[in-house]
Coordinates of N, CA and C in Angstrom, one line a residue:
M5 N 0.8 -1.2 0.0 CA 0.0 0.0 0.0 C 0.9 1.2 0.0
D6 N 0.4 2.3 -0.5 CA 1.1 3.6 -0.5 C 0.5 4.6 0.5
K7 N 1.2 4.8 1.5 CA 0.7 5.6 2.7 C 0.3 7.0 2.2
E8 N 1.2 7.7 1.6 CA 0.8 9.1 1.3 C -0.3 9.2 0.3
Y9 N -0.4 8.3 -0.6 CA -1.5 8.4 -1.6 C -2.8 8.1 -0.9
L10 N -2.8 7.1 -0.1 CA -4.1 6.7 0.6 C -4.5 7.8 1.6
K11 N -3.5 8.5 2.2 CA -3.9 9.7 3.0 C -4.5 10.8 2.2
R12 N -4.1 10.9 1.0 CA -4.8 11.9 0.1 C -6.3 11.6 -0.1
W13 N -6.6 10.3 -0.3 CA -8.0 9.9 -0.4 C -8.7 10.1 1.0
N14 N -8.0 9.9 2.0 CA -8.5 10.2 3.4 C -9.0 11.6 3.4
E15 N -8.2 12.5 3.0 CA -8.5 14.0 3.0 C -9.6 14.3 2.1
V16 N -9.6 13.7 0.9 CA -10.7 14.0 -0.1 C -12.1 13.6 0.6
K17 N -12.1 12.5 1.3 CA -13.4 12.1 1.9 C -13.8 13.0 3.0
R18 N -12.8 13.5 3.8 CA -13.0 14.4 4.9 C -13.6 15.7 4.3
T19 N -13.0 16.2 3.2 CA -13.4 17.4 2.6 C -14.7 17.3 2.0
A20 N -15.0 16.2 1.3 CA -16.3 16.0 0.6 C -17.4 15.9 1.7
G21 N -17.1 15.5 2.9 CA -18.1 15.3 3.9 C -18.4 13.8 4.1
E22 N -18.3 13.4 5.4 CA -18.6 12.0 5.7 C -20.0 11.7 5.2
G23 N -20.2 10.5 4.7 CA -21.5 10.1 4.2 C -21.7 10.3 2.7
R24 N -20.8 11.1 2.1 CA -21.0 11.4 0.7 C -20.6 10.2 -0.2
F25 N -19.7 9.4 0.3 CA -19.3 8.2 -0.4 C -18.6 7.3 0.6
R26 N -18.6 6.0 0.3 CA -17.9 5.0 1.1 C -16.6 4.7 0.5
L27 N -15.6 4.6 1.3 CA -14.2 4.4 0.8 C -13.6 3.2 1.4
Y28 N -13.2 2.2 0.6 CA -12.6 1.0 1.0 C -11.2 0.8 0.4
G29 N -10.3 0.3 1.2 CA -9.1 -0.2 0.7 C -9.0 -1.7 0.7
I30 N -8.5 -2.2 -0.4 CA -8.4 -3.7 -0.5 C -7.0 -4.0 -0.9
C31 N -6.4 -4.9 -0.2 CA -5.0 -5.2 -0.5 C -4.8 -6.7 -0.5
S32 N -3.6 -7.2 -1.0 CA -3.3 -8.6 -1.0 C -2.7 -9.1 0.2
Q33 N -2.8 -8.4 1.3 CA -2.2 -8.8 2.6 C -3.3 -9.5 3.4
K34 N -2.8 -10.2 4.5 CA -3.7 -10.8 5.4 C -4.5 -9.7 6.2
Q35 N -5.7 -10.0 6.7 CA -6.5 -9.0 7.3 C -5.9 -8.3 8.5
N36 N -5.1 -9.1 9.3 CA -4.5 -8.4 10.5 C -3.5 -7.4 10.0
L37 N -2.7 -7.6 9.0 CA -1.8 -6.7 8.5 C -2.5 -5.4 7.8
A38 N -3.5 -5.7 7.1 CA -4.3 -4.6 6.5 C -4.9 -3.7 7.6
S39 N -5.5 -4.3 8.6 CA -6.0 -3.5 9.7 C -5.0 -2.7 10.5
Q40 N -3.8 -3.4 10.8 CA -2.7 -2.8 11.5 C -2.2 -1.6 10.7
T41 N -2.0 -1.7 9.4 CA -1.5 -0.7 8.5 C -2.5 0.5 8.5
A42 N -3.8 0.2 8.4 CA -4.8 1.3 8.4 C -4.8 2.1 9.7
R43 N -4.6 1.4 10.8 CA -4.5 2.2 12.1 C -3.2 3.0 12.2
K44 N -2.1 2.3 11.8 CA -0.8 3.0 11.9 C -0.7 4.2 11.0
W45 N -1.3 4.1 9.8 CA -1.3 5.3 8.8 C -2.5 6.2 9.0
K46 N -3.3 6.0 10.0 CA -4.4 6.8 10.4 C -5.4 7.1 9.2
L47 N -5.8 6.0 8.6 CA -6.7 6.0 7.4 C -8.1 6.1 8.0
T48 N -8.4 7.1 8.8 CA -9.7 7.2 9.5 C -10.9 7.4 8.7
S49 N -10.8 8.0 7.5 CA -11.9 8.2 6.6 C -12.3 7.0 5.8
F50 N -11.5 6.0 5.8 CA -11.8 4.7 5.1 C -12.8 4.0 5.9
D51 N -13.9 3.5 5.2 CA -14.9 2.8 5.9 C -14.4 1.4 6.3
E52 N -13.4 0.9 5.6 CA -12.8 -0.3 5.9 C -11.6 -0.5 5.0
V53 N -10.5 -1.1 5.6 CA -9.4 -1.6 4.8 C -9.4 -3.1 4.9
L54 N -9.6 -3.8 3.8 CA -9.8 -5.2 3.8 C -8.6 -6.0 3.2
G55 N -8.2 -7.0 3.9 CA -7.1 -7.9 3.5 C -7.7 -9.0 2.6
D56 N -7.2 -9.2 1.5 CA -7.7 -10.3 0.6 C -6.4 -11.0 0.0
P57 N -5.8 -11.9 0.9 CA -4.5 -12.5 0.4 C -4.7 -13.5 -0.7
T58 N -5.8 -14.0 -1.0 CA -6.0 -14.9 -2.1 C -6.5 -14.2 -3.4
N59 N -6.7 -12.8 -3.2 CA -7.2 -12.0 -4.4 C -8.5 -12.4 -5.0
E60 N -9.4 -12.9 -4.1 CA -10.8 -13.3 -4.6 C -11.5 -12.1 -5.2
F61 N -11.4 -10.9 -4.5 CA -12.2 -9.8 -5.0 C -11.6 -9.3 -6.3
V62 N -10.3 -9.4 -6.5 CA -9.7 -9.0 -7.7 C -10.1 -10.0 -8.8
K63 N -10.2 -11.2 -8.5 CA -10.7 -12.2 -9.5 C -12.1 -11.8 -10.0
H64 N -12.9 -11.4 -9.1 CA -14.3 -11.0 -9.4 C -14.2 -9.8 -10.3
L65 N -13.4 -8.8 -10.0 CA -13.3 -7.6 -10.9 C -12.8 -7.9 -12.3
K66 N -11.9 -8.9 -12.3 CA -11.3 -9.3 -13.6 C -12.3 -10.1 -14.5
S67 N -13.3 -10.7 -13.8 CA -14.2 -11.6 -14.5 C -15.2 -10.9 -15.4
S68 N -15.4 -9.6 -15.3 CA -16.4 -8.9 -16.0 C -15.9 -7.7 -16.8
P69 N -16.2 -7.6 -18.1 CA -15.8 -6.4 -18.9 C -16.3 -5.1 -18.3
E70 N -17.4 -5.1 -17.6 CA -18.0 -3.9 -17.0 C -17.3 -3.5 -15.7
L71 N -16.4 -4.3 -15.2 CA -15.7 -4.0 -14.0 C -14.3 -3.6 -14.3
L72 N -13.3 -4.3 -13.8 CA -11.9 -4.0 -14.1 C -11.1 -5.2 -14.6
P73 N -11.4 -5.6 -15.9 CA -10.8 -6.8 -16.5 C -9.3 -6.6 -16.6
E74 N -8.7 -5.4 -16.6 CA -7.3 -5.2 -16.8 C -6.5 -5.1 -15.5
I75 N -7.2 -5.3 -14.4 CA -6.4 -5.2 -13.1 C -5.3 -6.2 -13.1
V76 N -4.2 -5.9 -12.5 CA -3.0 -6.7 -12.6 C -2.7 -7.3 -11.2
V77 N -2.3 -8.5 -11.2 CA -1.8 -9.2 -10.0 C -0.4 -9.6 -10.3
T78 N 0.6 -9.1 -9.6 CA 2.0 -9.4 -9.8 C 2.3 -10.7 -9.2
D79 N 2.9 -11.6 -10.0 CA 3.4 -12.9 -9.5 C 4.7 -12.7 -8.8
C80 N 4.7 -12.7 -7.5 CA 5.9 -12.4 -6.7 C 7.1 -13.3 -6.9
S81 N 6.8 -14.5 -7.4 CA 7.9 -15.4 -7.7 C 8.7 -15.0 -8.9
K82 N 8.2 -14.0 -9.7 CA 8.9 -13.6 -10.9 C 9.5 -12.2 -10.9
V83 N 9.4 -11.6 -9.7 CA 10.0 -10.2 -9.6 C 11.0 -10.2 -8.5
N84 N 12.0 -9.3 -8.6 CA 13.0 -9.0 -7.6 C 12.7 -7.6 -7.0
H85 N 11.9 -7.6 -6.0 CA 11.4 -6.3 -5.4 C 11.5 -6.5 -3.9
P86 N 12.0 -5.4 -3.2 CA 12.2 -5.6 -1.8 C 10.9 -5.8 -1.0
Y87 N 9.8 -5.3 -1.5 CA 8.5 -5.4 -0.8 C 7.6 -6.6 -1.3
L88 N 7.9 -7.1 -2.5 CA 7.1 -8.1 -3.1 C 7.7 -9.5 -2.9
K89 N 7.7 -10.0 -1.7 CA 8.3 -11.3 -1.4 C 7.2 -12.4 -1.5
L90 N 7.5 -13.5 -2.1 CA 6.6 -14.6 -2.3 C 6.0 -15.1 -1.0
K91 N 6.8 -15.1 0.1 CA 6.3 -15.5 1.4 C 5.2 -14.6 1.9
N92 N 5.2 -13.3 1.5 CA 4.2 -12.4 2.0 C 3.0 -12.4 1.0
Y93 N 3.2 -12.7 -0.2 CA 2.1 -12.7 -1.2 C 2.1 -14.0 -2.1
P94 N 1.8 -15.1 -1.5 CA 1.9 -16.4 -2.2 C 0.9 -16.5 -3.4
F95 N -0.2 -15.7 -3.4 CA -1.2 -15.6 -4.5 C -1.0 -14.4 -5.3
G96 N 0.1 -13.7 -5.1 CA 0.4 -12.5 -5.9 C 0.0 -11.2 -5.2
A97 N 0.5 -10.1 -5.7 CA 0.2 -8.7 -5.1 C -0.6 -7.9 -6.1
V98 N -1.8 -7.5 -5.7 CA -2.6 -6.7 -6.7 C -1.9 -5.3 -6.9
Q99 N -1.9 -4.8 -8.1 CA -1.3 -3.5 -8.4 C -2.4 -2.5 -8.1
A100 N -1.9 -1.2 -8.0 CA -2.8 -0.1 -7.7 C -4.0 0.0 -8.6
S101 N -5.2 0.3 -8.1 CA -6.3 0.4 -8.9 C -7.3 1.3 -8.1
I102 N -8.3 1.9 -8.9 CA -9.3 2.7 -8.3 C -10.6 2.3 -9.0
F103 N -11.6 2.1 -8.2 CA -12.9 1.7 -8.8 C -14.0 2.3 -8.0
F104 N -14.9 3.1 -8.6 CA -16.0 3.8 -8.0 C -17.3 3.5 -8.7
F105 N -18.3 3.4 -7.9 CA -19.7 3.2 -8.3 C -20.5 4.5 -7.9
V106 N -21.5 4.8 -8.7 CA -22.6 5.6 -8.3 C -23.8 4.7 -8.3
G107 N -24.3 4.5 -7.1 CA -25.4 3.4 -7.0 C -24.8 2.1 -7.4
Q108 N -25.4 1.5 -8.4 CA -25.0 0.2 -8.9 C -24.1 0.3 -10.1
R109 N -23.9 1.5 -10.6 CA -23.2 1.7 -11.9 C -21.7 2.1 -11.7
P110 N -20.8 1.4 -12.3 CA -19.4 1.7 -12.2 C -19.2 3.0 -13.0
V111 N -18.5 4.0 -12.4 CA -18.2 5.3 -13.1 C -16.8 5.6 -13.4
L112 N -15.9 5.0 -12.5 CA -14.5 5.3 -12.7 C -13.7 4.0 -12.4
G113 N -12.9 3.5 -13.3 CA -12.1 2.3 -13.1 C -10.7 2.5 -13.7
W114 N -9.8 2.6 -12.9 CA -8.4 2.8 -13.3 C -7.5 1.7 -12.7
C115 N -6.5 1.2 -13.4 CA -5.6 0.3 -12.8 C -4.2 0.5 -13.4
K116 N -3.2 0.3 -12.6 CA -1.8 0.4 -13.0 C -1.3 -0.8 -13.7
R117 N -0.7 -0.6 -14.9 CA -0.1 -1.7 -15.6 C 1.4 -1.5 -15.4
P118 N 2.0 -2.4 -14.6 CA 3.4 -2.3 -14.3 C 4.3 -2.4 -15.5
S119 N 5.4 -1.6 -15.5 CA 6.4 -1.7 -16.6 C 7.7 -1.0 -16.1
A120 N 8.7 -1.2 -16.8 CA 10.0 -0.6 -16.4 C 9.9 1.0 -16.4
R121 N 9.1 1.5 -17.3 CA 8.9 3.0 -17.4 C 8.2 3.6 -16.2
N122 N 7.4 2.8 -15.5 CA 6.7 3.3 -14.3 C 7.2 2.7 -13.0
L123 N 8.4 2.2 -13.0 CA 9.1 1.6 -11.9 C 8.2 0.4 -11.3
E124 N 7.7 -0.4 -12.3 CA 6.9 -1.6 -12.0 C 5.6 -1.3 -11.3
G125 N 5.1 -0.1 -11.6 CA 3.8 0.3 -11.0 C 3.8 1.3 -9.9
A126 N 5.0 1.7 -9.5 CA 5.1 2.5 -8.3 C 5.2 4.0 -8.5
L127 N 5.2 4.4 -9.8 CA 5.5 5.8 -10.0 C 4.4 6.8 -9.8
T128 N 3.2 6.7 -10.4 CA 2.2 7.7 -10.4 C 0.8 7.0 -10.1
R129 N -0.1 7.8 -9.7 CA -1.5 7.5 -9.5 C -2.4 8.7 -9.9
P130 N -3.7 8.4 -10.2 CA -4.5 9.6 -10.5 C -4.7 10.5 -9.3
D131 N -4.7 11.8 -9.5 CA -4.8 12.7 -8.4 C -6.2 12.5 -7.7
P132 N -6.3 12.2 -6.4 CA -7.6 12.0 -5.8 C -8.6 13.1 -5.9
V133 N -8.1 14.4 -5.9 CA -9.0 15.5 -6.0 C -9.6 15.5 -7.4
A134 N -8.8 15.3 -8.4 CA -9.3 15.3 -9.8 C -10.2 14.1 -10.0
A135 N -9.8 12.9 -9.4 CA -10.7 11.7 -9.6 C -12.1 12.0 -8.9
W136 N -12.1 12.6 -7.7 CA -13.3 12.9 -7.1 C -14.2 13.8 -7.9
G137 N -13.5 14.8 -8.6 CA -14.2 15.7 -9.5 C -14.9 15.0 -10.6
E138 N -14.1 14.0 -11.2 CA -14.7 13.2 -12.3 C -15.8 12.3 -11.8
I139 N -15.7 11.8 -10.6 CA -16.8 11.0 -10.1 C -18.1 11.8 -9.9
C140 N -17.9 13.0 -9.3 CA -19.0 14.0 -9.1 C -19.7 14.3 -10.5
H141 N -18.8 14.6 -11.5 CA -19.4 14.9 -12.8 C -20.2 13.7 -13.4
M142 N -19.7 12.5 -13.2 CA -20.4 11.3 -13.7 C -21.7 11.2 -12.9
R143 N -21.7 11.4 -11.6 CA -22.9 11.3 -10.7 C -23.9 12.3 -11.2
D144 N -23.5 13.5 -11.4 CA -24.4 14.6 -11.9 C -25.1 14.2 -13.2
A145 N -24.2 13.7 -14.1 CA -24.8 13.3 -15.4 C -25.8 12.2 -15.3
L146 N -25.5 11.2 -14.4 CA -26.5 10.1 -14.2 C -27.8 10.7 -13.6
R147 N -27.7 11.6 -12.7 CA -28.9 12.3 -12.1 C -29.7 13.0 -13.1
Q148 N -29.0 13.5 -14.1 CA -29.7 14.2 -15.2 C -30.2 13.2 -16.2
K149 N -30.0 12.0 -16.0 CA -30.5 10.9 -16.9 C -29.8 11.0 -18.3
E150 N -28.6 11.4 -18.3 CA -27.9 11.4 -19.6 C -27.6 10.0 -19.9
T151 N -27.9 9.6 -21.1 CA -27.8 8.2 -21.5 C -26.4 7.8 -22.0
M152 N -25.6 8.8 -22.4 CA -24.3 8.5 -22.9 C -23.2 8.5 -21.8
V153 N -23.5 8.2 -20.6 CA -22.5 8.2 -19.6 C -21.9 6.8 -19.6
S154 N -20.6 6.8 -19.8 CA -19.9 5.5 -19.8 C -18.7 5.6 -18.7
M155 N -18.3 4.5 -18.3 CA -17.3 4.5 -17.2 C -16.0 5.1 -17.7
S156 N -15.4 6.0 -16.9 CA -14.1 6.6 -17.2 C -13.0 5.6 -16.9
D157 N -12.0 5.6 -17.7 CA -10.8 4.8 -17.3 C -9.7 5.6 -16.5
G158 N -10.0 6.8 -16.3 CA -9.1 7.6 -15.5 C -7.8 8.0 -16.1
K159 N -7.6 7.6 -17.4 CA -6.3 7.9 -18.0 C -6.0 9.3 -18.3
D160 N -7.1 10.1 -18.4 CA -6.9 11.6 -18.7 C -6.8 12.4 -17.5
L161 N -6.9 11.8 -16.3 CA -6.8 12.5 -15.0 C -5.4 13.0 -14.8
P162 N -5.2 14.1 -14.1 CA -3.8 14.5 -13.7 C -3.3 13.4 -12.7
V163 N -2.0 13.3 -12.6 CA -1.5 12.3 -11.7 C -0.6 12.9 -10.6
V164 N -0.4 12.2 -9.6 CA 0.5 12.6 -8.5 C 1.6 11.5 -8.5
M165 N 2.8 12.0 -8.1 CA 3.9 11.1 -7.9 C 3.8 10.4 -6.6
T166 N 4.0 9.1 -6.6 CA 3.9 8.3 -5.4 C 5.2 7.7 -5.0
C167 N 6.2 7.9 -5.8 CA 7.6 7.3 -5.5 C 8.5 8.5 -5.1
R168 N 9.0 8.5 -3.9 CA 9.8 9.6 -3.5 C 11.3 9.1 -3.2
S169 N 11.5 7.9 -3.5 CA 12.9 7.4 -3.3 C 13.1 6.2 -4.2
F170 N 14.3 5.6 -4.1 CA 14.6 4.5 -5.0 C 13.7 3.3 -4.6
F171 N 13.5 3.1 -3.3 CA 12.6 2.0 -2.8 C 11.2 2.6 -2.7
C172 N 10.3 2.2 -3.5 CA 8.9 2.7 -3.6 C 7.9 1.8 -2.9
S173 N 6.8 2.4 -2.5 CA 5.7 1.6 -2.0 C 4.8 1.1 -3.1
V174 N 4.2 0.0 -2.9 CA 3.3 -0.5 -3.9 C 1.9 -0.6 -3.3
L175 N 0.9 -0.1 -4.0 CA -0.4 -0.2 -3.5 C -1.1 -1.5 -3.9

């Protein structure tokens, strides 16, 4: 997980007002580690941070073209990364992604595709303030019953740097 990036989402939710949306973090770690990290990082605006070490939720997202079929799970037996050890992630480590619904309808789905150019997924993420603006725009369009509202892939959103040193965090 990426502490500073998740804290930005924490602030967006606080600014938007509690109850405006529900915010969950889902990671490939065991639940006790996910909960411990959420407390340590003070992710108080998150409704819950869930540990999903077997990546069942990710499998569900990948299973449907309307959800996040391109979400990536890194096979930790094939990478040499200080944080992605096979003993910690025997079923792989999910790469960073963002997925928002308005009601039952997906409106924003973004996922990081790791490559050498983006330090194997650690370099940038969509700016949470800009992403929230996009989500509000989509919500308003749906309220106006605009029929041409389709899910945004988030690729046009401004980004924030998440890597501040040679050793980067992975969300």
